[in-house]
Tab-separated table of C-alpha atoms and ligand atoms in Angstrom:
chain	number	residue	atom	x	y	z
A	13	MET	CA	120.212	119.242	118.606
A	14	ILE	CA	122.976	116.931	117.581
A	15	LEU	CA	123.258	116.246	113.881
A	16	LYS	CA	125.040	113.148	113.862
A	17	PHE	CA	122.610	110.788	112.852
A	18	GLU	CA	123.835	108.434	115.415
A	19	SER	CA	123.267	108.216	118.986
A	20	GLU	CA	126.070	109.753	120.661
A	21	PHE	CA	126.580	106.912	122.588
A	22	ASN	CA	127.413	103.386	121.329
A	23	GLU	CA	127.270	101.553	124.380
A	24	PRO	CA	125.556	98.452	125.674
A	25	TYR	CA	121.963	99.962	126.753
A	26	VAL	CA	121.939	99.397	130.345
A	27	GLU	CA	125.331	101.293	130.654
A	28	LEU	CA	123.484	104.493	129.379
A	29	LYS	CA	121.416	104.609	132.636
A	30	ASP	CA	123.056	107.412	134.155
A	31	PHE	CA	122.686	109.469	131.256
A	32	GLN	CA	119.092	108.634	130.793
A	33	GLU	CA	118.334	109.263	134.424
A	34	ILE	CA	119.529	112.684	134.223
A	35	LYS	CA	116.945	113.348	131.369
A	36	LEU	CA	114.236	111.313	132.998
A	37	ARG	CA	114.106	113.328	136.269
A	38	LYS	CA	114.213	116.449	134.162
A	39	GLN	CA	111.314	114.890	132.118
A	40	ILE	CA	109.280	113.772	135.028
A	41	LYS	CA	109.438	117.471	136.769
A	42	TYR	CA	108.140	119.094	133.514
A	43	VAL	CA	105.586	116.250	132.689
A	44	TYR	CA	104.091	117.066	136.617
A	45	GLU	CA	104.203	120.751	136.077
A	46	ASN	CA	102.383	120.872	132.490
A	47	SER	CA	100.243	117.930	132.014
A	48	PRO	CA	97.121	117.904	134.144
A	49	PHE	CA	96.533	113.833	133.022
A	50	TYR	CA	100.006	112.891	134.958
A	51	ARG	CA	99.509	115.302	137.909
A	52	GLU	CA	96.580	113.439	138.649
A	53	LYS	CA	98.199	110.164	137.790
A	54	PHE	CA	100.816	110.775	140.408
A	55	ARG	CA	98.223	112.001	143.172
A	56	GLN	CA	96.197	108.853	142.664
A	57	ALA	CA	99.382	106.706	142.901
A	58	GLY	CA	100.510	108.778	145.972
A	59	ILE	CA	103.830	109.655	144.338
A	60	SER	CA	105.383	112.863	143.676
A	61	PRO	CA	108.034	113.858	140.842
A	62	GLU	CA	110.827	113.296	143.647
A	63	ASP	CA	110.306	109.815	144.152
A	64	ILE	CA	111.038	109.026	140.193
A	65	GLN	CA	114.990	109.268	140.482
A	66	THR	CA	115.898	106.399	138.545
A	67	ILE	CA	114.651	104.006	135.791
A	68	GLY	CA	114.245	101.386	138.528
A	69	ASP	CA	111.794	104.109	140.304
A	70	LEU	CA	109.657	104.186	137.289
A	71	GLU	CA	107.822	101.029	138.412
A	72	LYS	CA	106.386	103.425	141.059
A	73	VAL	CA	104.293	104.947	138.253
A	74	PRO	CA	101.335	103.250	136.829
A	75	PHE	CA	101.180	102.594	133.042
A	76	THR	CA	99.505	104.940	130.415
A	77	THR	CA	97.450	103.240	128.157
A	78	LYS	CA	95.828	103.924	124.441
A	79	ASP	CA	92.421	103.546	126.179
A	80	GLU	CA	93.508	106.412	128.643
A	81	ILE	CA	94.887	108.573	125.751
A	82	ARG	CA	91.495	108.514	124.126
A	83	GLU	CA	89.770	109.193	127.083
A	84	SER	CA	91.969	111.732	127.785
A	85	GLN	CA	91.352	113.600	124.364
A	86	ARG	CA	87.613	112.831	125.066
A	87	ILE	CA	87.401	115.209	128.141
A	88	GLN	CA	89.734	117.908	126.598
A	89	PRO	CA	89.918	117.814	122.738
A	90	PRO	CA	91.870	117.685	120.700
A	91	LEU	CA	95.392	116.992	122.154
A	92	GLY	CA	93.896	115.682	125.685
A	93	LEU	CA	94.822	116.084	129.229
A	94	HIS	CA	98.080	114.417	128.913
A	95	ALA	CA	99.264	116.939	126.161
A	96	ALA	CA	102.003	119.472	127.976
A	97	ALA	CA	102.299	122.153	125.134
A	98	SER	CA	99.593	124.448	123.982
A	99	LEU	CA	98.301	124.187	120.351
A	100	GLU	CA	100.322	127.515	119.783
A	101	ASP	CA	103.483	125.616	120.415
A	102	VAL	CA	102.802	122.995	118.225
A	103	ILE	CA	103.885	122.891	114.826
A	104	ARG	CA	102.377	119.362	113.456
A	105	VAL	CA	99.604	116.797	114.494
A	106	HIS	CA	99.150	113.276	113.521
A	107	SER	CA	96.485	111.183	113.910
A	108	SER	CA	97.649	107.673	115.148
A	109	SER	CA	95.864	104.749	113.374
A	110	GLY	CA	93.086	103.274	115.118
A	111	THR	CA	93.608	99.644	114.907
A	112	THR	CA	91.859	99.251	118.346
A	113	GLY	CA	89.365	102.135	118.241
A	114	LYS	CA	88.874	105.879	117.522
A	115	PRO	CA	92.103	107.373	116.276
A	116	THR	CA	94.409	109.572	118.568
A	117	TYR	CA	95.794	113.082	117.634
A	118	VAL	CA	99.668	113.248	118.592
A	119	GLY	CA	100.997	116.774	118.595
A	120	ILE	CA	105.000	117.814	118.170
A	121	THR	CA	106.537	121.116	118.942
A	122	ARG	CA	109.260	122.388	116.685
A	123	HIS	CA	111.846	120.430	119.316
A	124	ASP	CA	109.879	117.474	119.032
A	125	TRP	CA	110.185	117.546	115.422
A	126	ASP	CA	113.904	118.303	115.862
A	127	VAL	CA	114.169	115.060	117.809
A	128	TRP	CA	112.127	112.975	115.518
A	129	THR	CA	113.702	113.942	112.652
A	130	GLU	CA	117.294	113.086	113.926
A	131	ILE	CA	115.597	109.708	115.133
A	132	LEU	CA	114.537	109.220	111.187
A	133	ALA	CA	117.850	110.260	109.590
A	134	ARG	CA	119.287	107.014	112.319
A	135	VAL	CA	116.825	104.974	110.835
A	136	LEU	CA	118.080	105.404	107.624
A	137	LYS	CA	121.976	105.897	108.612
A	138	THR	CA	121.476	102.444	110.474
A	139	HIS	CA	120.176	100.770	106.935
A	140	GLY	CA	123.422	101.834	105.391
A	141	ILE	CA	121.355	104.496	103.240
A	142	GLY	CA	123.615	107.363	102.593
A	143	ARG	CA	123.498	110.830	100.383
A	144	ASP	CA	123.848	109.063	97.036
A	145	SER	CA	120.589	106.680	97.851
A	146	ARG	CA	117.340	107.413	95.784
A	147	ILE	CA	114.627	106.338	98.073
A	148	VAL	CA	110.939	105.860	96.661
A	149	PHE	CA	108.461	105.904	99.428
A	150	ALA	CA	105.461	103.851	98.779
A	151	MET	CA	103.638	104.215	102.089
A	152	GLY	CA	100.919	106.698	103.101
A	153	LEU	CA	102.388	110.169	103.203
A	154	THR	CA	99.790	111.368	105.747
A	155	PHE	CA	100.822	108.300	107.887
A	156	PHE	CA	102.875	109.491	110.729
A	157	VAL	CA	106.020	107.786	109.360
A	158	GLY	CA	105.445	109.346	106.164
A	159	SER	CA	106.186	113.087	106.728
A	160	SER	CA	108.870	112.199	109.237
A	161	MET	CA	110.275	109.936	106.792
A	162	LYS	CA	110.435	113.095	104.541
A	163	ASP	CA	112.294	115.048	106.978
A	164	GLY	CA	114.994	112.543	107.905
A	165	ILE	CA	115.610	111.657	104.517
A	166	GLU	CA	116.152	115.431	104.035
A	167	ARG	CA	118.299	115.878	106.497
A	168	LEU	CA	120.849	112.884	105.605
A	169	GLY	CA	120.536	114.328	102.282
A	170	ALA	CA	119.467	111.102	100.090
A	171	THR	CA	116.752	111.498	97.693
A	172	PHE	CA	113.230	111.526	98.492
A	173	ILE	CA	110.750	110.291	95.817
A	174	PRO	CA	107.409	110.234	97.617
A	175	ILE	CA	104.621	108.270	95.850
A	176	GLY	CA	102.510	106.744	98.606
A	177	THR	CA	99.818	104.152	98.061
A	178	GLY	CA	97.332	103.101	95.522
A	179	ALA	CA	99.825	104.212	92.437
A	180	SER	CA	101.925	101.161	91.684
A	181	GLU	CA	102.121	102.140	88.234
A	182	ARG	CA	103.882	105.528	89.349
A	183	VAL	CA	106.093	103.363	91.712
A	184	VAL	CA	107.359	101.164	89.174
A	185	GLN	CA	107.732	103.949	86.867
A	186	SER	CA	109.756	106.268	89.509
A	187	ILE	CA	112.152	103.544	90.424
A	188	GLN	CA	113.097	103.023	86.787
A	189	ASP	CA	113.037	106.624	85.783
A	190	PHE	CA	115.658	107.411	89.031
A	191	GLN	CA	117.275	104.178	89.109
A	192	ALA	CA	116.216	104.175	92.574
A	193	ASP	CA	117.895	101.645	94.773
A	194	VAL	CA	115.718	101.960	97.827
A	195	LEU	CA	111.757	101.103	98.318
A	196	PHE	CA	110.089	101.852	101.583
A	197	CYS	CA	106.829	100.029	101.959
A	198	THR	CA	104.667	97.095	104.249
A	199	PRO	CA	105.819	93.572	103.425
A	200	SER	CA	102.494	92.904	102.266
A	201	TYR	CA	102.813	95.616	99.765
A	202	ALA	CA	106.473	94.167	98.585
A	203	SER	CA	104.475	90.998	97.659
A	204	TYR	CA	101.904	92.381	95.968
A	205	LEU	CA	104.240	94.737	94.084
A	206	ALA	CA	106.172	91.959	92.890
A	207	GLU	CA	102.799	90.343	91.396
A	208	TYR	CA	102.024	93.751	89.683
A	209	VAL	CA	105.245	93.793	88.219
A	210	ARG	CA	105.342	90.693	86.663
A	211	ASP	CA	101.804	91.081	85.481
A	212	HIS	CA	101.978	94.648	84.109
A	213	PHE	CA	105.453	95.500	83.123
A	214	HIS	CA	106.290	91.703	82.446
A	215	MET	CA	109.483	91.819	83.914
A	216	GLU	CA	111.000	90.353	87.247
A	217	PRO	CA	111.151	92.502	90.216
A	218	LYS	CA	114.889	91.808	90.881
A	219	ASP	CA	115.498	93.480	87.395
A	220	LEU	CA	114.328	97.044	88.832
A	221	GLY	CA	117.404	97.309	90.940
A	222	ILE	CA	116.122	97.778	94.357
A	223	LYS	CA	119.032	96.998	96.900
A	224	ILE	CA	117.365	98.020	100.155
A	225	MET	CA	113.695	97.239	100.758
A	226	SER	CA	112.690	98.737	104.008
A	227	VAL	CA	109.537	97.416	105.487
A	228	GLY	CA	107.636	98.471	108.536
A	229	GLY	CA	103.739	98.770	109.668
A	230	GLU	CA	103.372	95.008	110.248
A	231	PRO	CA	105.361	91.958	111.714
A	232	GLY	CA	106.246	90.120	107.978
A	233	GLY	CA	109.206	91.769	107.494
A	234	GLY	CA	110.722	89.579	110.887
A	235	LEU	CA	109.106	86.450	109.631
A	236	PRO	CA	111.900	84.177	108.155
A	237	GLU	CA	109.948	82.909	105.068
A	238	VAL	CA	108.098	85.875	104.441
A	239	ARG	CA	111.241	87.928	104.493
A	240	ARG	CA	112.909	85.184	102.163
A	241	LYS	CA	110.290	85.503	99.660
A	242	ILE	CA	110.678	89.151	99.280
A	243	GLU	CA	114.317	89.054	98.828
A	244	GLN	CA	114.112	86.444	96.004
A	245	ASP	CA	111.565	88.474	94.385
A	246	TRP	CA	113.257	91.520	94.621
A	247	GLY	CA	116.839	90.617	94.925
A	248	CYS	CA	117.296	92.838	97.464
A	249	LYS	CA	118.032	93.062	101.238
A	250	VAL	CA	115.003	93.462	103.646
A	251	LEU	CA	115.307	95.631	106.387
A	252	GLU	CA	113.209	96.076	109.353
A	253	ALA	CA	111.914	99.291	111.155
A	254	MET	CA	109.617	99.962	114.139
A	255	GLY	CA	108.060	102.685	116.115
A	256	ASN	CA	105.176	104.052	117.660
A	257	ALA	CA	102.713	106.513	116.543
A	258	ASP	CA	102.328	107.653	120.323
A	259	MET	CA	106.084	107.761	121.041
A	260	ALA	CA	108.329	108.355	117.922
A	261	PRO	CA	107.516	107.230	114.424
A	262	VAL	CA	110.483	104.948	114.327
A	263	LEU	CA	112.662	103.918	116.952
A	264	PHE	CA	114.000	100.475	115.957
A	265	SER	CA	116.144	99.795	112.846
A	266	GLU	CA	117.938	96.733	111.472
A	267	CYS	CA	121.380	97.388	109.840
A	268	PRO	CA	122.641	95.370	106.615
A	269	GLU	CA	123.583	92.585	108.964
A	270	GLN	CA	120.125	91.745	109.493
A	271	ASP	CA	120.117	90.587	113.097
A	272	GLY	CA	117.124	91.985	114.419
A	273	MET	CA	116.384	95.897	114.700
A	274	HIS	CA	118.738	98.227	116.814
A	275	PHE	CA	117.175	100.540	119.523
A	276	ILE	CA	118.456	103.989	118.111
A	277	GLY	CA	116.793	106.875	120.222
A	278	SER	CA	118.419	105.921	123.873
A	279	ASP	CA	118.858	109.524	124.257
A	280	PHE	CA	115.144	110.345	123.859
A	281	VAL	CA	113.171	107.468	124.996
A	282	ILE	CA	113.514	105.082	127.799
A	283	CYS	CA	112.545	101.240	126.905
A	284	GLU	CA	111.263	98.791	129.439
A	285	ILE	CA	109.834	95.231	128.593
A	286	ILE	CA	107.179	93.905	131.073
A	287	ASP	CA	105.248	90.620	131.068
A	288	PRO	CA	101.991	91.543	129.478
A	289	LYS	CA	100.012	89.611	131.992
A	290	THR	CA	101.422	90.629	135.300
A	291	GLY	CA	102.779	94.031	134.383
A	292	LYS	CA	106.275	93.233	136.334
A	293	THR	CA	109.241	94.543	134.691
A	294	ILE	CA	111.567	92.262	132.777
A	295	PRO	CA	115.485	93.192	132.669
A	296	ILE	CA	116.777	93.861	128.984
A	297	ALA	CA	118.625	90.968	128.726
A	298	ASP	CA	119.795	88.465	125.647
A	299	GLY	CA	116.769	86.402	124.615
A	300	VAL	CA	113.875	87.896	126.740
A	301	GLU	CA	110.648	88.370	125.532
A	302	GLY	CA	107.926	90.810	126.484
A	303	GLU	CA	105.712	93.937	125.985
A	304	LEU	CA	107.476	97.157	125.284
A	305	VAL	CA	106.809	100.090	127.284
A	306	TYR	CA	108.120	103.564	126.589
A	307	THR	CA	108.750	106.786	128.553
A	308	ALA	CA	109.826	109.577	126.470
A	309	ILE	CA	112.841	111.584	128.148
A	310	ASP	CA	112.995	114.686	125.544
A	311	ARG	CA	109.262	115.365	124.830
A	312	GLU	CA	107.473	118.666	125.167
A	313	CYS	CA	103.683	117.864	123.717
A	314	CYS	CA	102.898	114.441	124.711
A	315	PRO	CA	105.219	113.407	127.156
A	316	LEU	CA	104.010	109.823	127.782
A	317	VAL	CA	105.340	108.123	130.762
A	318	ARG	CA	105.330	104.026	131.182
A	319	PHE	CA	103.224	104.044	127.745
A	320	ARG	CA	101.951	100.305	127.106
A	321	THR	CA	102.846	99.376	123.178
A	322	ARG	CA	101.126	96.101	122.965
A	323	ASP	CA	104.154	95.223	120.978
A	324	LEU	CA	105.511	91.868	121.878
A	325	ILE	CA	109.300	91.589	120.951
A	326	ARG	CA	112.128	89.170	121.724
A	327	VAL	CA	115.525	91.223	122.652
A	328	LYS	CA	119.160	90.297	121.583
A	329	THR	CA	122.121	92.010	122.912
A	330	GLY	CA	125.963	91.958	122.410
A	331	GLU	CA	127.707	93.816	119.967
A	332	CYS	CA	126.529	93.556	116.201
A	333	LYS	CA	128.930	92.965	113.297
A	334	CYS	CA	128.179	96.398	112.138
A	335	GLY	CA	129.861	97.815	115.387
A	336	ARG	CA	126.754	99.224	117.151
A	337	LYS	CA	126.306	97.872	120.856
A	338	SER	CA	122.635	98.964	120.982
A	339	PHE	CA	120.354	95.959	122.063
A	340	ARG	CA	118.304	94.676	119.225
A	341	ILE	CA	114.546	93.325	118.632
A	342	ARG	CA	112.184	91.160	116.732
A	343	CYS	CA	108.692	91.941	116.923
A	344	ILE	CA	106.756	88.739	117.977
A	345	GLY	CA	103.124	90.046	117.558
A	346	ARG	CA	101.160	92.058	119.059
A	347	THR	CA	99.137	91.600	122.218
A	348	ASP	CA	95.821	92.347	120.551
A	349	ASP	CA	96.402	90.079	117.549
A	350	MET	CA	97.242	87.347	119.654
A	351	LEU	CA	94.811	84.460	119.778
A	352	ILE	CA	94.681	81.678	122.712
A	353	VAL	CA	93.940	78.328	121.088
A	354	ARG	CA	93.371	75.844	124.631
A	355	GLY	CA	95.807	78.011	126.453
A	356	VAL	CA	98.580	78.639	123.722
A	357	ASN	CA	99.449	81.921	122.707
A	358	VAL	CA	99.360	81.866	118.882
A	359	PHE	CA	99.812	84.897	116.117
A	360	PRO	CA	98.374	85.233	113.185
A	361	SER	CA	101.621	86.451	111.329
A	362	ALA	CA	103.085	83.090	113.221
A	363	ILE	CA	100.895	81.254	111.460
A	364	LYS	CA	101.365	82.999	107.925
A	365	ASP	CA	104.696	82.209	108.412
A	366	VAL	CA	104.632	78.535	108.786
A	367	VAL	CA	102.059	78.363	105.694
A	368	SER	CA	104.592	80.353	103.667
A	369	SER	CA	107.153	77.623	104.404
A	370	PHE	CA	104.706	75.441	101.720
A	371	ARG	CA	105.835	77.558	99.004
A	372	PRO	CA	105.768	76.832	95.986
A	373	GLN	CA	102.620	74.839	96.403
A	374	VAL	CA	100.811	77.639	98.287
A	375	THR	CA	100.711	81.294	97.475
A	376	GLY	CA	101.599	82.704	100.868
A	377	GLU	CA	98.116	84.099	101.418
A	378	ILE	CA	96.009	83.017	104.563
A	379	ARG	CA	92.559	83.902	106.086
A	380	ILE	CA	91.955	83.055	109.718
A	381	LEU	CA	88.176	82.646	110.428
A	382	LEU	CA	87.080	83.323	114.039
A	383	LYS	CA	83.963	82.087	115.524
A	384	GLN	CA	84.079	83.438	118.465
A	385	LYS	CA	85.482	87.322	119.350
A	386	PRO	CA	89.485	86.764	120.079
A	387	PRO	CA	91.390	86.167	121.939
A	388	LEU	CA	90.047	82.937	123.174
A	389	VAL	CA	89.211	80.323	120.241
A	390	HIS	CA	87.965	76.930	120.233
A	391	PRO	CA	89.994	74.253	118.276
A	392	PRO	CA	90.212	73.142	115.509
A	393	LEU	CA	91.054	76.961	114.086
A	394	PRO	CA	89.843	77.188	110.390
A	395	ILE	CA	92.362	78.721	108.172
A	396	GLN	CA	92.004	79.640	104.430
A	397	VAL	CA	95.173	78.771	102.409
A	398	GLU	CA	95.698	79.906	99.047
A	399	VAL	CA	97.146	76.927	96.907
A	400	GLU	CA	98.595	77.719	93.093
A	401	ASP	CA	97.414	76.168	90.175
A	402	GLY	CA	97.669	72.709	88.805
A	403	LEU	CA	97.615	70.714	92.387
A	404	THR	CA	95.973	67.200	92.000
A	405	GLU	CA	93.083	66.259	94.233
A	406	SER	CA	95.605	63.577	96.216
A	407	GLU	CA	98.271	66.464	96.025
A	408	GLN	CA	95.691	68.773	97.401
A	409	SER	CA	94.563	66.531	100.540
A	410	ALA	CA	98.266	65.504	101.423
A	411	LEU	CA	99.014	69.348	101.429
A	412	LYS	CA	96.265	69.968	103.818
A	413	LYS	CA	97.509	67.136	106.170
A	414	GLU	CA	101.113	68.542	106.002
A	415	ILE	CA	99.969	72.053	106.796
A	416	GLU	CA	97.789	70.887	109.652
A	417	SER	CA	100.782	68.811	111.220
A	418	THR	CA	103.345	71.171	111.018
A	419	LEU	CA	101.003	73.865	112.481
A	420	ARG	CA	100.529	71.537	115.287
A	421	SER	CA	104.290	70.496	115.886
A	422	LYS	CA	105.670	74.066	115.392
A	423	LEU	CA	102.789	76.299	116.918
A	424	ILE	CA	101.146	73.697	119.045
A	425	PHE	CA	97.589	74.085	118.125
A	426	THR	CA	94.985	71.968	115.913
A	427	SER	CA	93.808	73.931	112.695
A	428	ASP	CA	91.207	72.806	110.029
A	429	VAL	CA	93.112	73.960	106.780
A	430	GLN	CA	90.780	74.773	104.022
A	431	LEU	CA	92.420	74.907	100.767
A	432	VAL	CA	90.920	77.653	98.190
A	433	PRO	CA	92.323	78.636	94.604
A	434	LYS	CA	94.980	81.331	94.048
A	435	GLY	CA	93.592	84.770	93.709
A	436	THR	CA	90.588	83.962	96.099
A	437	LEU	CA	91.870	85.817	99.359
A	438	PRO	CA	91.692	89.614	99.384
A	439	ARG	CA	95.345	91.414	98.496
A	440	PHE	CA	95.952	94.208	100.792
A	441	GLU	CA	98.095	97.276	99.558
A	442	MET	CA	98.551	98.496	103.179
A	443	LYS	CA	98.695	95.978	106.233
A	444	ALA	CA	97.676	92.356	105.393
A	445	LYS	CA	94.441	91.725	107.332
A	446	LEU	CA	94.934	88.175	108.370
A	447	VAL	CA	91.836	87.466	110.648
A	448	GLN	CA	88.122	87.898	109.862
A	449	GLU	CA	85.151	86.863	112.347
A	450	ILE	CA	82.384	85.038	110.929
A	451	ASN	CA	79.050	84.716	111.856
A	452	VAL	CA	78.214	81.182	112.573
B	510	ZN	ZN1	123.928	95.850	113.429
């Protein structure tokens, strides 16, 4: 294992093809020999491991979906027919979040653990974190990112201060006690904690001295308005990181240039981008958008091939000011939260971002009310928007109209904005829940 905390390559992604293909061929052979699920998948598609020599050949392999993984574990509990290592060789098992159904289990062997730890150390290095950094971790510790982050931080040699969730007082206290300069949390928690610091510690969050806020777990950190507000509150840089429970806890990490998240796992994972509707591959190039699909090329236990993440991303290529040449992404949303309003794709996170631009008249909290099962919804889309205290009735009615017209011009759908007083909408310490289905 290379303990460099950086990929050994600094080349544009497409130029790593030859290296990746050597690992791909080895991995496909391993998968075929050890995973009954993939042996069957290959048989049904009429292909053998020899048919997969290049990244382009991957198109011959049908996708792997989350539903298939769930089904595979139902048939052969606990790790499933896709697992390619025995439990005896597995040193840790995570359950992946069940945003779209029953959670699934992800096992890692000692080798997989080593790879994950290297990737996590890279995440931190990319953020600009070093041995002298003191990191308060305010995300779930049993959450798959939590324990892996611990390993990455310890390998890098920074100071890890794990607090977890639901303990805001201890988070603030430990930031003060250790003069911590890095905070890991979700974007919604960063906003929640800013209010908490003001209410309970009677101070401005920026006086706590956090320099880097590493956020993930939801798209907020990539939304300009949400990011600006967190940076203003905390006087810090917001850097995003993103991964996938079924592939690797984090695979993309933003550098201090804040120009998108760098792909940091090219020696362990192949990324493809596909059109989520047709499944056709879209070449990775500047400006393209589509769904991320991962293929593991250095994995023992759960070696997924062409796994559909449902994450929709936009790509940026070219050398970053930090010197890294790997491609960068922003997450636009997930195919499973996307709403379709009269044929137009609308993401709840994009609505939140537009509404947040109306600060300080609004708090930034919203709730989208759905009268029918998503994704198809009929306009106007009802959206509750929290407003700050002290607005007159005429100011409120002007604000409602202005938000509706901005949503129409920016996101091209008709909304019915319902203003509600500050504090009405539930706050979430972990992931923000922007959509609620209501019975009519
Ligand atoms: Zn960079």
